[in-house]
mmCIF file of C-alpha atoms and ligand atoms in Angstrom:
data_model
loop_
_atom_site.group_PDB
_atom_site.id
_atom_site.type_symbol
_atom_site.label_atom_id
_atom_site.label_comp_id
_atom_site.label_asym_id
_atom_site.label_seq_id
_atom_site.Cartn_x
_atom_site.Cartn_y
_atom_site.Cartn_z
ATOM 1 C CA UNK T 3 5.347 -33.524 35.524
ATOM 2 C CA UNK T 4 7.405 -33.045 32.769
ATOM 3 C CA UNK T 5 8.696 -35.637 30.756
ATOM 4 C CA UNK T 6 11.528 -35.945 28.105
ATOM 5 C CA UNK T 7 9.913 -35.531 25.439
ATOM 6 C CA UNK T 8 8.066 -32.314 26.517
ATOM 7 C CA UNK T 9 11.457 -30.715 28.179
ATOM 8 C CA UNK T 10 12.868 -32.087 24.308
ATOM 9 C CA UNK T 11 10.062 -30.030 23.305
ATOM 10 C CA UNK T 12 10.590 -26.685 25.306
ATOM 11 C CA UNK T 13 14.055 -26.537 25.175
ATOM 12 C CA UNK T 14 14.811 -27.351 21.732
ATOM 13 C CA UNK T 15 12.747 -24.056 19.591
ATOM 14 C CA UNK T 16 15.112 -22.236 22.649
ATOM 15 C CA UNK T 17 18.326 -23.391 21.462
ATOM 16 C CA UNK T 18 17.115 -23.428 18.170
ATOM 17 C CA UNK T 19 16.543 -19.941 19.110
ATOM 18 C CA UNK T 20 20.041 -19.056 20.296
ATOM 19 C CA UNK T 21 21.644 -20.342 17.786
ATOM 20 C CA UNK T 22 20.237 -18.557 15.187
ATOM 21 C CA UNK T 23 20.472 -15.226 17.305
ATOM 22 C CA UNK T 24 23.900 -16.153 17.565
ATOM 23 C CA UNK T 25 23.861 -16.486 13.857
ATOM 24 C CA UNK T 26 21.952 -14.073 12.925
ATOM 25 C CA UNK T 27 22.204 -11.669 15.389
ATOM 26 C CA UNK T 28 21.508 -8.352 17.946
ATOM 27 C CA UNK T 29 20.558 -5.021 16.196
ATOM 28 C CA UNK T 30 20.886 -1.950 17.665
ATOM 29 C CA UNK T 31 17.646 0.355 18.414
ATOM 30 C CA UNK T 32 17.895 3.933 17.236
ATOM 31 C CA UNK T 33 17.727 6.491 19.257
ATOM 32 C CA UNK T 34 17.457 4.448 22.822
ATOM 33 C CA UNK T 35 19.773 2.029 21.797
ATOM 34 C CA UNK T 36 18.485 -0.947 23.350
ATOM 35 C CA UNK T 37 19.468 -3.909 22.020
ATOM 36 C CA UNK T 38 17.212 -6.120 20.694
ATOM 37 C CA UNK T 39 16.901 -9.345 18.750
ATOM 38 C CA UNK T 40 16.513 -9.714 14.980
ATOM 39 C CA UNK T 41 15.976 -13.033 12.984
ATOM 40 C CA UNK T 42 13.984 -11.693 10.139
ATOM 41 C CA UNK T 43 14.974 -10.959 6.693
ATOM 42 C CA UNK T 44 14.395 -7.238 6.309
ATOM 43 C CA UNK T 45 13.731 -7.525 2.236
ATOM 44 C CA UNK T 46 11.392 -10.349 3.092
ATOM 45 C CA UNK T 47 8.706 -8.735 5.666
ATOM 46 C CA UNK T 48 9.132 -5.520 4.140
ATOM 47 C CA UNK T 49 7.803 -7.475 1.169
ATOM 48 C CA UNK T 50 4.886 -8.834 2.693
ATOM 49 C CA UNK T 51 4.161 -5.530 4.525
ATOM 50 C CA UNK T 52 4.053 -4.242 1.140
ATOM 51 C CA UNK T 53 1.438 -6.793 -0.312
ATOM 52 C CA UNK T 54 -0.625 -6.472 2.817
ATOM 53 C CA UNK T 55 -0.898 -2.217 2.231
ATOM 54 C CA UNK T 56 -1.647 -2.726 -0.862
ATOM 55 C CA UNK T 57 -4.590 -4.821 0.029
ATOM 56 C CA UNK T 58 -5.269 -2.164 2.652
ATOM 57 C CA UNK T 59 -5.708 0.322 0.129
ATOM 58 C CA UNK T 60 -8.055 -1.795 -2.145
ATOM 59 C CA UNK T 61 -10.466 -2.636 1.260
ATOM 60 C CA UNK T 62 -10.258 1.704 2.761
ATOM 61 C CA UNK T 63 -11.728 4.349 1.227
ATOM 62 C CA UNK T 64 -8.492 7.009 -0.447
ATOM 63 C CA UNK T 65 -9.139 10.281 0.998
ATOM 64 C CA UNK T 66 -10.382 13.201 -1.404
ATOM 65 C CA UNK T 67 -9.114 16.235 0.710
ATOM 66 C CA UNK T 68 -6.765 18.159 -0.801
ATOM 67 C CA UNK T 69 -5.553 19.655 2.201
ATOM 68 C CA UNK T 70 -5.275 16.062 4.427
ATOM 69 C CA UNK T 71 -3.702 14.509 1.992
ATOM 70 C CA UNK T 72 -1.235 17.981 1.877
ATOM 71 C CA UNK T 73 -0.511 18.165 5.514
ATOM 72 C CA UNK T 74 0.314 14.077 5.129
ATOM 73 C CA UNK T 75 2.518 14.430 2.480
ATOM 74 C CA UNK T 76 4.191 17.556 4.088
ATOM 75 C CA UNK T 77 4.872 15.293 7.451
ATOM 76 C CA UNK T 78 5.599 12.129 5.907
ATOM 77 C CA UNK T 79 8.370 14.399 3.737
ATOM 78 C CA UNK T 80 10.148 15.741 6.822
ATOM 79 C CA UNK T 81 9.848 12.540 8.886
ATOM 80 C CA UNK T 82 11.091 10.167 6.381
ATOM 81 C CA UNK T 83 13.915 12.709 5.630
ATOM 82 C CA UNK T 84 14.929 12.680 9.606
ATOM 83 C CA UNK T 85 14.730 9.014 9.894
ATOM 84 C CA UNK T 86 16.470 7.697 6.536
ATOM 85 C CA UNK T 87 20.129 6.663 8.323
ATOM 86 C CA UNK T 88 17.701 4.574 10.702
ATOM 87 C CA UNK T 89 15.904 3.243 7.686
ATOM 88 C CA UNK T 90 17.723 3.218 4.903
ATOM 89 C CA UNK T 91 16.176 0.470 2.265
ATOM 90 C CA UNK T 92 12.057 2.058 3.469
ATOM 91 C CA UNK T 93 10.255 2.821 0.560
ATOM 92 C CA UNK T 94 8.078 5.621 1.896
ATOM 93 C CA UNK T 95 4.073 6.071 1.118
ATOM 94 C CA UNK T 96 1.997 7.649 3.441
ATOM 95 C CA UNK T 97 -2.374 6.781 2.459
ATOM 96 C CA UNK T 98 -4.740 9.175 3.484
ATOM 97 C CA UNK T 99 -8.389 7.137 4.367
ATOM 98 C CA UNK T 100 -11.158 8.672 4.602
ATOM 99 C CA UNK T 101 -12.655 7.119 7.745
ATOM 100 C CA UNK T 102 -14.869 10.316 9.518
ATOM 101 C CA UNK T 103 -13.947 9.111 13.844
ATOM 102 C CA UNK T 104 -11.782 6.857 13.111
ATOM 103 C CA UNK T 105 -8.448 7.849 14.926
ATOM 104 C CA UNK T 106 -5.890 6.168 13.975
ATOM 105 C CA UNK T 107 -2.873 5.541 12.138
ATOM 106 C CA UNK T 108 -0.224 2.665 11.447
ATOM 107 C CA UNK T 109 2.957 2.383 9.544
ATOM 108 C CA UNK T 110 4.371 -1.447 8.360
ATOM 109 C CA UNK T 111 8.079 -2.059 7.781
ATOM 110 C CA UNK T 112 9.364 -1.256 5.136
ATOM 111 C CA UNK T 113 7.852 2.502 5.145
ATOM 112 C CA UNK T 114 4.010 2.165 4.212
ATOM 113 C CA UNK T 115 1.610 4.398 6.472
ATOM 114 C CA UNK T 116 -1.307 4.591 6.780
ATOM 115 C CA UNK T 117 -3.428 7.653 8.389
ATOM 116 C CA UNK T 118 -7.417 7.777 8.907
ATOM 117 C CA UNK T 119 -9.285 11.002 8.701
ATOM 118 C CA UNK T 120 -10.750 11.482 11.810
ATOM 119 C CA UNK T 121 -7.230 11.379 13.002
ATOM 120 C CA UNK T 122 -6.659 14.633 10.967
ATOM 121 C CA UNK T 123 -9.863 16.141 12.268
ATOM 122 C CA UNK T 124 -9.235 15.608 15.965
ATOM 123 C CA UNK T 125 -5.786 16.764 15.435
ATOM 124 C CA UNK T 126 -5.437 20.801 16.342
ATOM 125 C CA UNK T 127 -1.980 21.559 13.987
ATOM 126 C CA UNK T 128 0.526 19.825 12.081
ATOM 127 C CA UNK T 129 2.836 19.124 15.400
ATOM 128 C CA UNK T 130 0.126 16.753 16.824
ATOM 129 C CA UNK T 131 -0.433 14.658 13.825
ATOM 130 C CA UNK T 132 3.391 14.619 13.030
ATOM 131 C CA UNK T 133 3.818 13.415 17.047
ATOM 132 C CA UNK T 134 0.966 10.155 15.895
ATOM 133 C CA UNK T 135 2.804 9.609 12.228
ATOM 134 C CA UNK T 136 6.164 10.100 13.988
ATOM 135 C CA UNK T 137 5.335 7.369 17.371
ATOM 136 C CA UNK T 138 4.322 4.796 14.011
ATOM 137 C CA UNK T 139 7.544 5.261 12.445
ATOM 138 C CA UNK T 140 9.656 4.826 15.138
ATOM 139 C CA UNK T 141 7.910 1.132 15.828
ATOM 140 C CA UNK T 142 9.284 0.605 12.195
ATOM 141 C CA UNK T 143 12.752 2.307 12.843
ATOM 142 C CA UNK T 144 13.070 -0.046 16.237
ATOM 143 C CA UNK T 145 12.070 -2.817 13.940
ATOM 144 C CA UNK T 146 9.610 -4.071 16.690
ATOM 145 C CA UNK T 147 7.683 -6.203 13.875
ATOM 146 C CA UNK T 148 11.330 -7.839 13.198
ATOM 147 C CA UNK T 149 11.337 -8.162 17.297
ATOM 148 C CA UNK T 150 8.036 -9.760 17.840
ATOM 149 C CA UNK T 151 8.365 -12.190 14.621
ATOM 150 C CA UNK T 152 12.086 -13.129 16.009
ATOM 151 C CA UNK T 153 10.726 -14.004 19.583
ATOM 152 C CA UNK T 154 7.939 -15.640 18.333
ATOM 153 C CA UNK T 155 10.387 -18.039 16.349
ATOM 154 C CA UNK T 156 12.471 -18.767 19.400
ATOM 155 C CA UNK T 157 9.273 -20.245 21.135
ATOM 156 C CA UNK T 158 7.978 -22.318 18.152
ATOM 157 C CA UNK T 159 9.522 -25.713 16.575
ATOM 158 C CA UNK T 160 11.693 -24.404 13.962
ATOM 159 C CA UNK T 161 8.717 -26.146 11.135
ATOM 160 C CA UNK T 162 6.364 -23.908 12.596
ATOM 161 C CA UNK T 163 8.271 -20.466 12.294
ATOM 162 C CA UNK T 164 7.482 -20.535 8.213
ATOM 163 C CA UNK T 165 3.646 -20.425 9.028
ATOM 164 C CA UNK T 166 4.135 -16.868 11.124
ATOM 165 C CA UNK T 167 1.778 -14.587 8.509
ATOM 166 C CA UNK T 168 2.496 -11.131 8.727
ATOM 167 C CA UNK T 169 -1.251 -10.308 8.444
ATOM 168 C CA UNK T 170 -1.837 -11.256 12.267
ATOM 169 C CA UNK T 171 0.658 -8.255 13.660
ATOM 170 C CA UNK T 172 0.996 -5.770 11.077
ATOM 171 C CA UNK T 173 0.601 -1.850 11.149
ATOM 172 C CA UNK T 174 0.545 -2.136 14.724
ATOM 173 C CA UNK T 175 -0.757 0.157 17.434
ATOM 174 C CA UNK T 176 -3.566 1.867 16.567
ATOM 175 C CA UNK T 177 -3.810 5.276 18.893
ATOM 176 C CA UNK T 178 -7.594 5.282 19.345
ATOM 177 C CA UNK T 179 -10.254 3.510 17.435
ATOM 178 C CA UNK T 180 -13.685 5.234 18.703
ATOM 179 C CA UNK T 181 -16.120 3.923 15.986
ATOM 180 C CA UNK T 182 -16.088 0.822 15.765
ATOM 181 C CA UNK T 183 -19.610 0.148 14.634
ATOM 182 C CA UNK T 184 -19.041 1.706 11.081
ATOM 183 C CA UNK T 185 -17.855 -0.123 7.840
ATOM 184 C CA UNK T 186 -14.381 1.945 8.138
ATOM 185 C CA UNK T 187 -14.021 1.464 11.762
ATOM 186 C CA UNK T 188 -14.770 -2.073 11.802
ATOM 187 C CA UNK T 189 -12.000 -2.690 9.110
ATOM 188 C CA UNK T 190 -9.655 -0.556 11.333
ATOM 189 C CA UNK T 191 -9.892 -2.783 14.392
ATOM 190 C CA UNK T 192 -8.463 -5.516 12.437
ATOM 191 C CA UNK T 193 -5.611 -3.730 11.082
ATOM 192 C CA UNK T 194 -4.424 -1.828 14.160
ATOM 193 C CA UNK T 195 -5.049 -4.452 16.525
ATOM 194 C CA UNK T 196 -2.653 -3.315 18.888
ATOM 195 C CA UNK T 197 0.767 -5.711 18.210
ATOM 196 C CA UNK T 198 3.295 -4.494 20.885
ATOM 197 C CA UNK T 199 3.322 -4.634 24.785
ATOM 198 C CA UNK T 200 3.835 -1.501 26.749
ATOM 199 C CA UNK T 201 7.284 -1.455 26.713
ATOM 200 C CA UNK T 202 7.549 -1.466 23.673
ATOM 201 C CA UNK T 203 4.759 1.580 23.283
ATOM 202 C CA UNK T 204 7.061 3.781 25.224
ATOM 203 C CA UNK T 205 10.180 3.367 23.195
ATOM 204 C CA UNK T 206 8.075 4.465 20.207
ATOM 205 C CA UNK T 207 6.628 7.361 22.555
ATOM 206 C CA UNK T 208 10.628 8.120 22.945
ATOM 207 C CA UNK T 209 11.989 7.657 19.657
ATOM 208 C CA UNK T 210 9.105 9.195 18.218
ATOM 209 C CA UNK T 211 9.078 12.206 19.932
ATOM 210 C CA UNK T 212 13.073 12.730 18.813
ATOM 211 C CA UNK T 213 12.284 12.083 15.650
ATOM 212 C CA UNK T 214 9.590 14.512 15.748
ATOM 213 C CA UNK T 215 11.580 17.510 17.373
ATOM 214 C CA UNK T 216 14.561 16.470 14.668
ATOM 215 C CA UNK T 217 12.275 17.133 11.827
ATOM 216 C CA UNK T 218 11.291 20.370 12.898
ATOM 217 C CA UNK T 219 7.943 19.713 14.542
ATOM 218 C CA UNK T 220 7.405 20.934 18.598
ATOM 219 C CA UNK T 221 7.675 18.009 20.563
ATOM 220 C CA UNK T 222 5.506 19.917 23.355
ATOM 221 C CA UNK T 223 2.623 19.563 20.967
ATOM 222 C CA UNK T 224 2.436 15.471 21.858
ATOM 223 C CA UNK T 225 1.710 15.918 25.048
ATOM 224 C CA UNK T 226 -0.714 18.533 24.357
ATOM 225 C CA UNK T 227 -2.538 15.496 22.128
ATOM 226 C CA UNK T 228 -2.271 12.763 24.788
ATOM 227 C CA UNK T 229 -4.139 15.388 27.037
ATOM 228 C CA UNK T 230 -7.055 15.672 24.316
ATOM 229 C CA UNK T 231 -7.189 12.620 23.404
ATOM 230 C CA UNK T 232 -7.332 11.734 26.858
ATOM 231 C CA UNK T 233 -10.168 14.131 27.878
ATOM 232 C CA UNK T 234 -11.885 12.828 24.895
ATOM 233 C CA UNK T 235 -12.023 9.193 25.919
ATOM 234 C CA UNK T 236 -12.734 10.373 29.447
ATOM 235 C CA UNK T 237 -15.898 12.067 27.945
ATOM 236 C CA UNK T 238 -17.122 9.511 26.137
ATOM 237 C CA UNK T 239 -17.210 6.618 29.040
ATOM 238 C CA UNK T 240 -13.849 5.519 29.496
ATOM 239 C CA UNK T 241 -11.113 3.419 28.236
ATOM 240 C CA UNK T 242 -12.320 0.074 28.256
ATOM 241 C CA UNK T 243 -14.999 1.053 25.361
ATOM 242 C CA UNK T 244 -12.823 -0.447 22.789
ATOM 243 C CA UNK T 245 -9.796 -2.084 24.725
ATOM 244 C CA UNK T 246 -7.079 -0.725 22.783
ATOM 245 C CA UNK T 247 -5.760 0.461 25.996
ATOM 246 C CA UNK T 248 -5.433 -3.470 27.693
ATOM 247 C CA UNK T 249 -1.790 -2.931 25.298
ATOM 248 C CA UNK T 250 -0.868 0.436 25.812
ATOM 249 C CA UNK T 251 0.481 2.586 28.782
ATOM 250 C CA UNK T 252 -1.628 4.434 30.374
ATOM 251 C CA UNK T 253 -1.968 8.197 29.683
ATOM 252 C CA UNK T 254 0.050 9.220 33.110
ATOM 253 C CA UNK T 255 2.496 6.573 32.181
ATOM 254 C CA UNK T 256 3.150 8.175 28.827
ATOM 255 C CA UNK T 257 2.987 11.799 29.578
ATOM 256 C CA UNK T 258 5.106 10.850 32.650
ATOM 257 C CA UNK T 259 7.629 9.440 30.180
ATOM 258 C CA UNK T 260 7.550 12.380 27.476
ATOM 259 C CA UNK T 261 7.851 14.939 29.986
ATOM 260 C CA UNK T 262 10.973 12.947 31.273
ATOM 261 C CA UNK T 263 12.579 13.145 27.380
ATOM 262 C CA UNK T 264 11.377 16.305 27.028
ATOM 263 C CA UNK T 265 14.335 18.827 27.319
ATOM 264 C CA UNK T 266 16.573 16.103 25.495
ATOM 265 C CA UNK T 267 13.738 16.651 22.601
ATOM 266 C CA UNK T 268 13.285 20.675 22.752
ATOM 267 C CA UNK T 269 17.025 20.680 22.173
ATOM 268 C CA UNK T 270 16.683 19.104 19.115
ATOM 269 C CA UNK T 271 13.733 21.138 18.470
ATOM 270 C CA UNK T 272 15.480 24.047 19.068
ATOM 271 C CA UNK T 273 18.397 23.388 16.647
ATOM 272 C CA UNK T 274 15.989 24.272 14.098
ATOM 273 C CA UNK T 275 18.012 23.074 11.497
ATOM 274 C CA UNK T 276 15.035 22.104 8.756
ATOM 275 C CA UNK T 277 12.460 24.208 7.020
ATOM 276 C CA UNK T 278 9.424 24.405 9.324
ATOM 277 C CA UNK T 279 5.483 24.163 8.158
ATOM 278 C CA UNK T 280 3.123 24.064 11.299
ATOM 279 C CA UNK T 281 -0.169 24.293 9.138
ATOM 280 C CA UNK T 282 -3.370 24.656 11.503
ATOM 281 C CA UNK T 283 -5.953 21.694 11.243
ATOM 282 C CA UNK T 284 -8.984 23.518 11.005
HETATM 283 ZN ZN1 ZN U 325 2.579 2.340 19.172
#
């Protein structure tokens, strides 16, 4: 039974809650515009997100490949280009690690991404990698860190909100983190521990792939990856191996959804209105 201390206690981080989204407000999320709550400082996590890649970069090997480090650059150019009305203030770097099975990728607000190697190498062309790079993004164009941290707040006692650490959600969803056992791959799993709940997967599966097609790159091509990667996971035992899956859609789900989006995305695609590269991964 609940007494009136304890309703004092669940009710009052609620209005707390409301009144500072009342304060501070809705923002608007690109591309599906969805509106969603927003009580963080943008300057402020962007900072910390900052801090946090840097210390990212000191722990993970920098990649040495030329042409990886190319093909990153070349993507993270057009994407950040398509995106930069949704994200105005990002200060874009894109890290190449060189982490042999490890496939994965993140991206913190305030523009810092990070892609693993054995990303690149399981990645056929250009289009497929852009598809991963551009799904990250759009978790920072939605702001879904902002979203998370802001909900978060409207649960806790206002005193408790300052002790939120950006180190326990960052970077976000990790696709597909295979090897686990190795120094990289160990690392990984604490970085990309998956931060979102499905829903919020398949808004970055939707703005992603817009964002994608915008900056030139063939939206068909993510589908094409979900089907690998799928068949890969499939052919090494299943899913559960390393749980990233307990937070994301399921394959069907996703593919379901892209295929849905898709002729609003070859549209875009087919506009054609950027320079194209579609470099073969080889
Ligand atoms: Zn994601």
């Amino acid at each position: 039974m609940l007494n009136r201390l304890s309703i004092r206690s669940i009710f009052l981080p609620t209005l707390v809650g409301v009144a500072l989204l009342a304060s501070v407000g809705c923002q608007e999320v690109p591309v599906t515009g969805r509106n969603a709550i927003n009580l963080v400082d943008d300057q402020d996590i962007s900072k910390k997100a900052a801090e946090e890649f840097a210390s990212i970069k000191k722990m993970q090997r920098a990649s040495r490949n030329p042409a990886q480090i190319r093909i990153v650059e070349q993507i993270g150019r057009r994407l950040s280009k398509t995106v930069f009305w949704d994200v105005p203030h990002a200060d874009w770097e894109f890290a190449v690690f060189h982490a042999p099975g490890v496939m994965n990728a993140f991206a913190m607000p305030g523009g810092k991404v990070g892609v693993f190697s054995g990303l690149i190498d399981f990645c056929e062309n250009e289009d497929q990698l852009a598809s991963v790079i551009a799904h990250e993004i759009a978790h920072v164009a939605a702001r879904h860190t902002h979203e998370k941290y802001s909900q978060g707040w409207m649960l806790k006692p206002l005193g408790a909100a300052t002790s939120i650490g950006i180190g326990t959600t960052i970077g976000g969803t990790g696709i597909y983190v295979p090897s686990v056992g190795s120094t990289a791959g160990g690392g990984v799993t604490a970085i990309t521990q998956s931060a979102f709940d499905r829903g919020k997967e398949l808004e970055a599966d939707h703005i992603g792939l817009i964002y994608m097609a915008k900056a030139g790159y063939d939206p068909r091509q993510s589908l094409r990856l979900l089907q690998r990667m799928e068949e890969d996971i499939a052919s090494k035992g299943g899913p559960t191996a390393n749980g990233w899956l307990a937070n994301h859609p399921s394959f069907p789900q996703r593919q379901i959804r892209i295929n849905e989006l898709m002729d609003e995305a070859m549209s875009h695609y087919e506009k054609g209105e950027v320079s194209r590269t579609h470099t073969v991964i080889e």
